[in-house]
Tab-separated table of C-alpha atoms in Angstrom:
chain	number	residue	atom	x	y	z
A	8	MET	CA	-162.068	91.501	-84.647
A	9	ASN	CA	-161.342	89.263	-87.607
A	10	LYS	CA	-160.771	90.322	-91.250
A	11	HIS	CA	-164.381	89.637	-92.308
A	12	GLN	CA	-165.791	91.786	-89.493
A	13	GLU	CA	-163.429	94.615	-90.437
A	14	LYS	CA	-164.641	94.490	-94.057
A	15	VAL	CA	-168.281	94.576	-92.957
A	16	LEU	CA	-167.600	97.529	-90.657
A	17	VAL	CA	-165.763	99.481	-93.369
A	18	ALA	CA	-168.507	98.758	-95.910
A	19	THR	CA	-171.175	99.911	-93.433
A	20	LEU	CA	-169.320	103.120	-92.644
A	21	CYS	CA	-168.810	103.842	-96.357
A	22	GLY	CA	-172.524	103.328	-96.940
A	23	LEU	CA	-173.394	105.759	-94.162
A	24	VAL	CA	-171.012	108.385	-95.523
A	25	ILE	CA	-172.438	108.055	-99.048
A	26	THR	CA	-176.033	108.261	-97.755
A	27	ALA	CA	-175.264	111.349	-95.693
A	28	ALA	CA	-173.500	113.021	-98.611
A	29	ALA	CA	-176.422	112.304	-100.945
A	30	ALA	CA	-178.946	113.726	-98.475
A	31	PHE	CA	-176.815	116.837	-98.027
A	32	ALA	CA	-176.442	117.323	-101.801
A	33	VAL	CA	-180.214	117.248	-102.375
A	34	GLN	CA	-181.012	119.799	-99.674
A	35	PRO	CA	-179.518	122.893	-101.417
A	36	ALA	CA	-181.334	122.017	-104.653
A	37	MET	CA	-184.642	121.827	-102.835
A	38	ALA	CA	-184.091	125.272	-101.323
A	39	ALA	CA	-183.547	127.009	-104.695
A	40	GLY	CA	-187.103	126.356	-105.887
A	41	TYR	CA	-190.016	128.501	-106.983
A	42	GLY	CA	-193.740	127.900	-106.755
A	43	VAL	CA	-195.771	127.309	-109.926
A	44	ASP	CA	-199.193	125.900	-108.895
A	45	GLN	CA	-200.441	125.606	-112.459
A	46	LEU	CA	-201.684	123.014	-114.923
A	47	ALA	CA	-199.265	121.873	-117.632
A	48	GLN	CA	-199.151	119.373	-120.474
A	49	VAL	CA	-196.433	116.838	-121.254
A	50	SER	CA	-194.866	118.011	-124.518
A	51	GLY	CA	-191.803	117.270	-126.624
A	52	VAL	CA	-192.244	113.533	-126.066
A	53	ALA	CA	-192.782	111.295	-129.101
A	54	GLY	CA	-196.179	109.614	-129.313
A	55	TRP	CA	-194.613	106.180	-128.812
A	56	ASP	CA	-192.491	107.340	-125.859
A	57	HIS	CA	-193.235	108.545	-122.331
A	58	LEU	CA	-191.875	111.028	-119.784
A	59	ASN	CA	-190.201	109.398	-116.787
A	60	VAL	CA	-191.233	110.611	-113.344
A	61	ARG	CA	-188.381	110.531	-110.815
A	62	LYS	CA	-188.236	110.309	-107.015
A	63	TRP	CA	-185.750	113.203	-106.840
A	64	PRO	CA	-184.915	116.004	-109.308
A	65	ALA	CA	-182.144	114.190	-111.186
A	66	ALA	CA	-181.970	111.969	-114.257
A	67	TYR	CA	-180.165	109.257	-112.278
A	68	SER	CA	-182.870	109.191	-109.573
A	69	GLN	CA	-185.212	106.224	-109.126
A	70	LYS	CA	-188.071	106.106	-111.638
A	71	VAL	CA	-191.465	106.124	-109.872
A	72	GLY	CA	-193.705	106.218	-112.950
A	73	ALA	CA	-194.231	107.744	-116.377
A	74	PHE	CA	-196.653	109.992	-118.275
A	75	ASP	CA	-197.696	109.653	-121.895
A	76	ALA	CA	-197.326	112.546	-124.333
A	77	GLN	CA	-200.059	115.201	-124.079
A	78	THR	CA	-200.968	114.170	-120.492
A	79	HIS	CA	-202.144	117.034	-118.276
A	80	VAL	CA	-200.344	117.319	-114.931
A	81	TRP	CA	-200.422	119.716	-112.001
A	82	VAL	CA	-197.094	121.488	-111.447
A	83	ASP	CA	-196.533	122.215	-107.768
A	84	ARG	CA	-193.094	123.823	-107.903
A	85	CYS	CA	-189.801	123.761	-109.771
A	86	ILE	CA	-186.147	124.049	-108.867
A	87	GLU	CA	-183.429	125.844	-110.767
A	88	VAL	CA	-180.556	123.720	-112.051
A	89	ALA	CA	-177.394	125.469	-113.225
A	90	ASN	CA	-176.425	124.740	-116.858
A	91	SER	CA	-179.506	122.571	-117.387
A	92	ALA	CA	-183.291	122.655	-117.586
A	93	ASP	CA	-185.200	123.090	-114.335
A	94	TRP	CA	-186.927	120.157	-112.624
A	95	CYS	CA	-190.583	120.366	-111.611
A	96	LEU	CA	-192.585	118.492	-108.990
A	97	VAL	CA	-195.763	117.283	-110.704
A	98	ASP	CA	-198.852	115.350	-109.682
A	99	ARG	CA	-201.547	113.449	-111.562
A	100	ALA	CA	-203.989	110.976	-110.040
A	101	GLY	CA	-201.709	110.240	-107.083
A	102	LEU	CA	-198.523	109.822	-109.122
A	103	LYS	CA	-196.241	112.515	-107.737
A	104	GLY	CA	-192.609	113.078	-108.650
A	105	TRP	CA	-190.037	115.144	-110.530
A	106	VAL	CA	-189.825	115.684	-114.303
A	107	ASN	CA	-187.523	117.758	-116.486
A	108	SER	CA	-189.234	121.086	-117.226
A	109	LYS	CA	-188.215	121.027	-120.898
A	110	PHE	CA	-190.952	118.417	-121.379
A	111	LEU	CA	-193.743	120.597	-119.927
A	112	THR	CA	-195.869	123.328	-121.486
A	113	LEU	CA	-197.796	125.463	-119.001
A	114	ALA	CA	-201.538	125.793	-119.511
A	115	SER	CA	-202.930	128.600	-121.643
A	116	ASP	CA	-206.409	130.122	-121.714
A	117	ASP	CA	-207.354	128.377	-124.963
A	118	TRP	CA	-206.943	124.839	-123.610
A	119	ASP	CA	-210.106	122.749	-123.689
A	120	ILE	CA	-209.726	120.203	-120.919
């Protein structure tokens, strides 16, 4: 095995270890969730800004879309995050992903949708 092949092998093994560690780290967070099953509205977002929707419940996760302020979304469930706001799995018109719960206001009886 030459030097180049060794480098490729080490890089591949490092990638596998990092991928496995990331998958393991997400699993406990997913287990600490609670069901919501309720309509909510995007709030606390400036009119010119938007709320990023993430693939996983973390700010560093891949962005899969965004919602404008005042958009109504369906909240499926949320997970508890120590020393931070919870993350909620939301859905609207086929766009499904995770948002920070501090930017959601749950529906009230006086909403006119």
